[in-house]
Coordinates of C-alpha atoms in Angstrom, one line a residue:
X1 CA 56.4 50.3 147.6
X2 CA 58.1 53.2 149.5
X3 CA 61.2 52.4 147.5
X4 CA 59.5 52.1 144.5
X5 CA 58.0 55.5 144.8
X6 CA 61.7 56.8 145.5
X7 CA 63.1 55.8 142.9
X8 CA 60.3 57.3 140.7
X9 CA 60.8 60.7 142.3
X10 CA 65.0 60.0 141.7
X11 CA 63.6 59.5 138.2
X12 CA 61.8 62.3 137.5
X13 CA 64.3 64.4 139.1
X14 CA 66.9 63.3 137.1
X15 CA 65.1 63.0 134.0
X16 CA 63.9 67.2 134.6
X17 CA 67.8 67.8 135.0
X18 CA 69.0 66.1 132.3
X19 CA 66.4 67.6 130.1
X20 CA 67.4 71.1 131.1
X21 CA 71.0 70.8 130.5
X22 CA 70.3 68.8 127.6
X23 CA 68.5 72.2 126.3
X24 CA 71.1 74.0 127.7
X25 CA 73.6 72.2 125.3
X26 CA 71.5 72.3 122.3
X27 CA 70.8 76.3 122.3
X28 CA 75.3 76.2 122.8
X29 CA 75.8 74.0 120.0
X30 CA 73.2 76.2 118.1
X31 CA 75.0 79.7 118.9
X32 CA 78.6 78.4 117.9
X33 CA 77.0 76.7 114.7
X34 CA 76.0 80.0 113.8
X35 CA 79.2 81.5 114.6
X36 CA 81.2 78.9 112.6
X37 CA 78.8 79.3 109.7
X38 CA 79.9 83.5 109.9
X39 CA 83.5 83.0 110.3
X40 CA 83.1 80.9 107.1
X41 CA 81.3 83.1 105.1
X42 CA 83.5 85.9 106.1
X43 CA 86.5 84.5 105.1
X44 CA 85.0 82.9 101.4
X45 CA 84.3 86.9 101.1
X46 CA 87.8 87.8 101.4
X47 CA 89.3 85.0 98.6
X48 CA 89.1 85.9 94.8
X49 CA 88.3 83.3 92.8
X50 CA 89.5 82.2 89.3
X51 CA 86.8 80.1 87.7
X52 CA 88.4 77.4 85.4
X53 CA 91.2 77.0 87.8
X54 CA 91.9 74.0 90.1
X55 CA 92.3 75.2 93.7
X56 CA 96.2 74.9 95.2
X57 CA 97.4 76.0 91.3
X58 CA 99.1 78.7 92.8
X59 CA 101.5 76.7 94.8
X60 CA 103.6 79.4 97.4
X61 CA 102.8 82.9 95.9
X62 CA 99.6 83.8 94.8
X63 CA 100.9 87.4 92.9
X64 CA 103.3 85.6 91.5
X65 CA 101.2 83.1 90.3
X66 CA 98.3 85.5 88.6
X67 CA 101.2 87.5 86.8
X68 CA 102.6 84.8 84.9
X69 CA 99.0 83.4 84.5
X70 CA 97.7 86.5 82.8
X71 CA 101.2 87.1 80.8
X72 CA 101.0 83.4 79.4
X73 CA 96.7 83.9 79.4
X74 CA 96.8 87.3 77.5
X75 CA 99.8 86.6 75.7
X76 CA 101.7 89.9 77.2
X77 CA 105.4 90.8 76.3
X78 CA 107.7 91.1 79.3
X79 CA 106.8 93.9 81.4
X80 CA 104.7 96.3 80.6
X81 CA 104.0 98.4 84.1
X82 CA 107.0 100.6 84.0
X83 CA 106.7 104.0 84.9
X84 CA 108.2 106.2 82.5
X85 CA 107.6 109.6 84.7
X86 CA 110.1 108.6 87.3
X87 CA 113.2 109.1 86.0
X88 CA 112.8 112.7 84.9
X89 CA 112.3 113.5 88.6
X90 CA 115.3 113.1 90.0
X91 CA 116.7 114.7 87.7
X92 CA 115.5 117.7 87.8
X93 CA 116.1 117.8 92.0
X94 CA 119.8 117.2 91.2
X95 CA 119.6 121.0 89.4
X96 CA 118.6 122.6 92.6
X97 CA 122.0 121.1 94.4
X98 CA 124.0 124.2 93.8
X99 CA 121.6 126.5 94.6
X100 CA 120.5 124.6 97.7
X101 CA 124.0 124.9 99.3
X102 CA 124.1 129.0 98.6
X103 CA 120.8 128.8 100.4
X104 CA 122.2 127.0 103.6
X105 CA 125.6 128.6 103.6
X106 CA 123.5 132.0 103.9
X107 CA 120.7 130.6 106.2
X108 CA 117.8 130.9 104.2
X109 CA 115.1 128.5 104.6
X110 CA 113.9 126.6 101.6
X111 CA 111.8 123.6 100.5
X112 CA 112.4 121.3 97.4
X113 CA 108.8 119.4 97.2
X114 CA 108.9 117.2 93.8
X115 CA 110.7 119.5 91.5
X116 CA 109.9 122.9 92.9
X117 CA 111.9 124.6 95.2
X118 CA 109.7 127.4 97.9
X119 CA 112.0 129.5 99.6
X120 CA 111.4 131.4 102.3
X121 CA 112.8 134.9 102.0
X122 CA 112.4 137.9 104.5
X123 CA 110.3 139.4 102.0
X124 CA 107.6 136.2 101.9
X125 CA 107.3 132.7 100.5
X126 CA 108.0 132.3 97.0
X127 CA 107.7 129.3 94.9
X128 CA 109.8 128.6 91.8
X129 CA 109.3 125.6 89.1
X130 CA 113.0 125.7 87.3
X131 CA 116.3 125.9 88.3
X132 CA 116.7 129.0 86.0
X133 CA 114.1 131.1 87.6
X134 CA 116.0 130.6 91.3
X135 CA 119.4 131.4 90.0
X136 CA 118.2 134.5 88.3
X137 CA 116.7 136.0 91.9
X138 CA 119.9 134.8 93.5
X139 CA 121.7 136.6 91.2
X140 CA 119.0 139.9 91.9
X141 CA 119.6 139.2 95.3
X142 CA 123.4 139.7 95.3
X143 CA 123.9 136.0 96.0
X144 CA 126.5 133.8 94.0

């Protein structure tokens, strides 16, 4: 009877034990569920998607992919997102050249930001739009 009894108690003992780790596991499994179910909502936030289109269409590059989708879709010709303002830029730095190397050979300090040139003279800071306007106050400065 004495054993009996003991083995009860072992019973219950084990029983109580087991039940609290068992809780234990359950509230774990219940955190990390909610975590994986966060991490997967975060990252369906962060993917654009094309309704109409099977998924894995794309292949290897996804940009690639949606421009030559949207050319064929919208029936675009060739390219059409040129920027015609940049050429005339460079252009109009290369007239400051000659009047950049007076400037250095006499130690003035200058700037060329864009297509305006600020120069620095004892006098104060002056900026000039055109090439035209700076050679003029060279030339009323006595440079050449």
């Amino acid at each position: 009877m004495e054993e009996a009894e003991t083995r009860a108690i072992q019973i219950e003992s084990w029983t109580s034990e087991a039940t609290t780790v068992l809780s234990a596991c359950l509230e774990q499994q219940r955190k990390l569920q909610a975590k994986v179910t966060d991490l997967e909502s975060r990252s369906r936030r962060n993917n654009v998607r094309i309704f109409g289109l099977p998924e894995g269409v794309e292949e290897n590059s996804v940009p690639r992919f949606i421009e030559s989708y949207l050319t064929e879709q919208l029936q675009l010709p060739g390219k059409q997102f040129e920027n015609p303002a940049c050429t005339p830029l460079p252009d109009k730095r290369k007239e400051y050249t000659g009047i950049k190397k007076i400037l250095k050979e006499k130690g003035i300090r200058f700037q060329t930001p864009y297509t305006n040139m600020r120069i620095h003279w004892e006098s104060g800071t002056r900026t000039y739009s055109c090439a035209q306007d700076v050679y003029s106050e060279l030339r009323r400065r006595g440079f050449q």
